GROMACS .gro file of C-alpha atoms in nm:
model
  203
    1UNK     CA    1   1.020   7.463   2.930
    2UNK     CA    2   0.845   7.467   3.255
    3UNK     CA    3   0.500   7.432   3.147
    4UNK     CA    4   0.214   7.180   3.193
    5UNK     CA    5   0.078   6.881   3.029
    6UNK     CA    6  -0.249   7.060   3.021
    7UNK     CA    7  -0.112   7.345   2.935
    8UNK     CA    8   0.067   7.212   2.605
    9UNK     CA    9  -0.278   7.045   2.517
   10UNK     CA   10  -0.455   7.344   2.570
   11UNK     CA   11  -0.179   7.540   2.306
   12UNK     CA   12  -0.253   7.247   2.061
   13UNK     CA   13  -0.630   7.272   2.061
   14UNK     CA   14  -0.668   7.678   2.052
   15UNK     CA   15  -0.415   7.623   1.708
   16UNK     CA   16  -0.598   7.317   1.603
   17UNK     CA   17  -0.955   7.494   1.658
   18UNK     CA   18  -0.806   7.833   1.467
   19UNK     CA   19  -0.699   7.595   1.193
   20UNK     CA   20  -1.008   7.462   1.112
   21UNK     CA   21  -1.243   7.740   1.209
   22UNK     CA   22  -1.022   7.931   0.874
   23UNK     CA   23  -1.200   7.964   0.576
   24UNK     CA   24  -1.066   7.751   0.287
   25UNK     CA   25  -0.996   8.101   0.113
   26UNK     CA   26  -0.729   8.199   0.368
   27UNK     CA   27  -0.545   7.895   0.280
   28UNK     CA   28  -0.550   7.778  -0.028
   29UNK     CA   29  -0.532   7.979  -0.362
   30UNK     CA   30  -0.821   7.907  -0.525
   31UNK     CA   31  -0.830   7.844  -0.883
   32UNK     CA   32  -1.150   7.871  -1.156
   33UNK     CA   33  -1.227   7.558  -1.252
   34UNK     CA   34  -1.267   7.496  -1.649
   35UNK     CA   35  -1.543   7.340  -1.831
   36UNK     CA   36  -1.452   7.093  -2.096
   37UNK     CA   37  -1.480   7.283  -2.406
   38UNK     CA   38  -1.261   7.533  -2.220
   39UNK     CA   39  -0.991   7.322  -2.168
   40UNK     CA   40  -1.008   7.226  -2.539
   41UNK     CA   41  -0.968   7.600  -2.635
   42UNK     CA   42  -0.698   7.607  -2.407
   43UNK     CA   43  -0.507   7.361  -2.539
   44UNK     CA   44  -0.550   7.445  -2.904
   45UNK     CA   45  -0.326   7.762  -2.820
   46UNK     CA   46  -0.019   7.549  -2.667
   47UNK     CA   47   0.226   7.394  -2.901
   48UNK     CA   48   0.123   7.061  -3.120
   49UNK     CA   49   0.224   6.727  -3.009
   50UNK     CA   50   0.454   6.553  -3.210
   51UNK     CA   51   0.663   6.193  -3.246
   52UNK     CA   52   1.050   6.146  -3.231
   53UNK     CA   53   0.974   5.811  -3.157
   54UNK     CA   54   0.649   5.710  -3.197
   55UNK     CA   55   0.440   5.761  -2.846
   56UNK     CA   56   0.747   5.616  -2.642
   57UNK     CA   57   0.948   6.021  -2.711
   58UNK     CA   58   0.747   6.315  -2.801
   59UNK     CA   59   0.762   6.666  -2.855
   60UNK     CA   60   0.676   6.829  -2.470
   61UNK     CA   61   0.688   6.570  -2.280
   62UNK     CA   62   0.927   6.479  -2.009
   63UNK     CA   63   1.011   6.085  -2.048
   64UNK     CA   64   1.162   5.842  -1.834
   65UNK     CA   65   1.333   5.541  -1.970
   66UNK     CA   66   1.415   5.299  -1.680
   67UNK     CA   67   1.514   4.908  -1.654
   68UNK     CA   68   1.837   4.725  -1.526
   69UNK     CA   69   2.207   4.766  -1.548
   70UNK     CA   70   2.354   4.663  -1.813
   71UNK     CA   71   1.988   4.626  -2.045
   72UNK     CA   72   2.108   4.864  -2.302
   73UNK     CA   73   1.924   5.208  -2.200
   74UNK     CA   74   2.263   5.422  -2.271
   75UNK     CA   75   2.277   5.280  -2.619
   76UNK     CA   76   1.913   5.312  -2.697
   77UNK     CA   77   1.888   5.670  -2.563
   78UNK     CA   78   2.258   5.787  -2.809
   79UNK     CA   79   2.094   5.608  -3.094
   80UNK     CA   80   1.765   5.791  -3.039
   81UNK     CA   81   1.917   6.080  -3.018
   82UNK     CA   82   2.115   6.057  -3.292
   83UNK     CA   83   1.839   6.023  -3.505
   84UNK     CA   84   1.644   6.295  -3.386
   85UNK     CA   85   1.949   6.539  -3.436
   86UNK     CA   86   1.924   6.420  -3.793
   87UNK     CA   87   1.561   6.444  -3.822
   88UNK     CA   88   1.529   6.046  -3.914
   89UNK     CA   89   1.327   5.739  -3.785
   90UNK     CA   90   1.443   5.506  -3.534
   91UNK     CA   91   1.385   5.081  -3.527
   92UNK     CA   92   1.077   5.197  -3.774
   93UNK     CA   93   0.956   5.424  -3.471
   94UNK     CA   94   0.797   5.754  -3.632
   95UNK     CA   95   0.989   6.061  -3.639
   96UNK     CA   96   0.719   6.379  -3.726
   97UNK     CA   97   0.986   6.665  -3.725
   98UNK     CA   98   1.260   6.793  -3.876
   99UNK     CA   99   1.647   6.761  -3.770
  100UNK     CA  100   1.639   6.924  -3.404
  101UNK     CA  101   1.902   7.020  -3.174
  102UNK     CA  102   1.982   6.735  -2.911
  103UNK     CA  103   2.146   6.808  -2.541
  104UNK     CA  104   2.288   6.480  -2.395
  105UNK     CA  105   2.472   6.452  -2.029
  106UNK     CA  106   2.640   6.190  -2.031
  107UNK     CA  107   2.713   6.071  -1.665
  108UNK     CA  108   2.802   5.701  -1.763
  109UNK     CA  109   3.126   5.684  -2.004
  110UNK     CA  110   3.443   5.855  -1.987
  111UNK     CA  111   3.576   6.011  -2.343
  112UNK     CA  112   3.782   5.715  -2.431
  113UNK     CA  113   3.469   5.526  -2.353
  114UNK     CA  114   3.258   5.674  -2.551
  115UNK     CA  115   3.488   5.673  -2.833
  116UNK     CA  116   3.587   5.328  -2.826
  117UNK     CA  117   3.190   5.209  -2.824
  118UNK     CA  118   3.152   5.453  -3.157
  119UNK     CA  119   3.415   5.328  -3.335
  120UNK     CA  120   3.437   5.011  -3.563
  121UNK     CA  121   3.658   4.755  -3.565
  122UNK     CA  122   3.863   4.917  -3.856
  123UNK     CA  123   3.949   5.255  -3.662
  124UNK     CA  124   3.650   5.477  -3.781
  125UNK     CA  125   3.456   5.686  -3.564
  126UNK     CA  126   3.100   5.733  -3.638
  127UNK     CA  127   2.980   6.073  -3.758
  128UNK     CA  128   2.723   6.219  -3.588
  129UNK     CA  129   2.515   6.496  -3.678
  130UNK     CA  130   2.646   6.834  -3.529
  131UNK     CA  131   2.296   6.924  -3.427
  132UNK     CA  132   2.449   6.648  -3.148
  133UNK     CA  133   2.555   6.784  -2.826
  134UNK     CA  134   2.686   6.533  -2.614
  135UNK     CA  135   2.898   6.613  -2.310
  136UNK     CA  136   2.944   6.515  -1.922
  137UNK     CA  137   2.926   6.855  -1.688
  138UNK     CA  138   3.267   6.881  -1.498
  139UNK     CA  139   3.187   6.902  -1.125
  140UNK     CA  140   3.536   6.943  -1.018
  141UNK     CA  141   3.431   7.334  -1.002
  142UNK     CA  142   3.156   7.263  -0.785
  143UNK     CA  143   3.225   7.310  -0.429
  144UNK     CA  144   3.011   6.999  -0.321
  145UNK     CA  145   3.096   7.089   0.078
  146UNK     CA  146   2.871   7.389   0.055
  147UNK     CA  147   2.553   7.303   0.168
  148UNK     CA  148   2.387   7.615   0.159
  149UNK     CA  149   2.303   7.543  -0.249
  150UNK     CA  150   2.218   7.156  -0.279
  151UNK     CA  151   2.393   7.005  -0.533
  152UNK     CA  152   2.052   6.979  -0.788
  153UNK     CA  153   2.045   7.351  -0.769
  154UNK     CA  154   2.400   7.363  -0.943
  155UNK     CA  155   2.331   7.066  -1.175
  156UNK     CA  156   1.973   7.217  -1.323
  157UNK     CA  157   2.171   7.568  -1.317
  158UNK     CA  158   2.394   7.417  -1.537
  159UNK     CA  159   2.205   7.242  -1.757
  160UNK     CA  160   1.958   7.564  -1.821
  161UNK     CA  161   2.245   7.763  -1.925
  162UNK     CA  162   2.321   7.501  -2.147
  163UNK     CA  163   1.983   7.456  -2.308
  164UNK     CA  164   1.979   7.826  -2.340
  165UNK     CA  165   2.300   7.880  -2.501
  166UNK     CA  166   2.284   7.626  -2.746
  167UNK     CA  167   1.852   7.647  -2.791
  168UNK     CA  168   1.838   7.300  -2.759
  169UNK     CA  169   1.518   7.142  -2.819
  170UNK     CA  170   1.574   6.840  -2.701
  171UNK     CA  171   1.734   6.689  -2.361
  172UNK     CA  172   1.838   6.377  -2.245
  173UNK     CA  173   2.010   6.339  -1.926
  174UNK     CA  174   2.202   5.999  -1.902
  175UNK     CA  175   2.150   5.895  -1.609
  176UNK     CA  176   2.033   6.059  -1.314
  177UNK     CA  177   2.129   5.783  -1.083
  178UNK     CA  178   2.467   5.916  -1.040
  179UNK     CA  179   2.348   6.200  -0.807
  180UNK     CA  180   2.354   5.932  -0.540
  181UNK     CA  181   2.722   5.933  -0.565
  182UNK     CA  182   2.695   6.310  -0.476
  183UNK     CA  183   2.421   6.342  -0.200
  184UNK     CA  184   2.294   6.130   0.083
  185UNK     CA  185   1.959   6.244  -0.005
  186UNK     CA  186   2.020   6.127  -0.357
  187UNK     CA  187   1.615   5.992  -0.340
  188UNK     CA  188   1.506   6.338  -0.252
  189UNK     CA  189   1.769   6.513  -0.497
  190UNK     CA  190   1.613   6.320  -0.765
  191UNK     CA  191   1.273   6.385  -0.704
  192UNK     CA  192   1.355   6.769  -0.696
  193UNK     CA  193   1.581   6.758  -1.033
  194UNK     CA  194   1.281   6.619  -1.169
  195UNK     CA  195   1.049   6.913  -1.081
  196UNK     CA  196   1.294   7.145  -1.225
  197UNK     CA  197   1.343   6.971  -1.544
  198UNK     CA  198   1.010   6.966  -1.578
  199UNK     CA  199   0.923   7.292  -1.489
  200UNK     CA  200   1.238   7.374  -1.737
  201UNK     CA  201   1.039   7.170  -1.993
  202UNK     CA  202   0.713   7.430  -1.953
  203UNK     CA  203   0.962   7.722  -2.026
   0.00000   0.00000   0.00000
């Protein structure tokens, strides 16, 4: 832009020297730090921890369950859920509270799908608790070309009205892998769904 070497340098130094010359107040929020026994009277006033599944899914926490295609995960995480909707252990895995409400996405099986892997051979459909909520989110109304909201902003939007309308206690999302088929950044997408949900999770 018609300046000099020297010049630019000089630009980068008088910022770099203002930068570090700043007191660590200016720039960072800084936060009391707790002793010990203050953090234990802290947390005595959140909510108790408790099992749905022994210390693999409990109450408050945001879990992951990962592994290869085609391992089972989507059948482990229904049956799970199914039992915590009816307030029952699962494979001999400790269950501590009552019959809760359950949100489940599920991005994997179509309807027919779904019904045809909860069905026996004899034509009867399992019955499931109706403390069960198990849908896919239809993103045909989602105008995907819009890239002024990112698509995680209209998924978690989504999913919050959900978990408010139906005060869901629970939430299992099935799997988030399929935002890759959505985004480019699907890596970065992911990452960001995860600090909402998780932030959503502290609400």
């Amino acid at each position: 832009m018609g300046g000099t070497k020297e010049e630019l340098e000089e630009l980068i130094n008088s910022v770099w020297n203002n930068k570090e010359s700043a007191p660590v107040e200016d720039t960072v929020k800084l936060l009391p730090v707790r002793t010990a026994a203050q953090r234990i009277r802290d947390a005595q006033s959140q909510p108790d921890i408790y099992p749905h599944a022994d210390v693999l899914f409990q109450t408050n926490e945001l879990t992951i369950f990962f592994g290869d295609t085609g391992k089972g995960k989507s059948i482990f995480a229904v049956a799970l859920a199914n039992a915590i909707s009816k307030g029952i252990t699962f494979l001999e895995l400790e269950n501590k509270c009552e019959p809760l409400r359950v949100l489940y996405y599920d991005f994997e099986l179509s309807d027919k799908q779904f019904e045809k892997r909860y069905t026996s051979e004899n034509g009867e459909p399992y019955v499931f608790n109706d403390n069960f909520f198990i849908d896919n989110i239809d993103l045909s109304g989602i105008d995907l070309t819009d890239k002024k909201i990112p698509f995680d902003e209209h998924l978690i939007k989504k999913i919050r009205h959900d978990v408010k309308e139906l005060s869901a206690k629970v939430l299992i999302i099935d799997n988030i892998t399929f935002l890759s088929t959505y985004s480019a950044e699907d890596g970065q997408v992911a990452m960001r769904l995860m600090k909402s949900l998780k932030e959503l999770k502290a609400e």
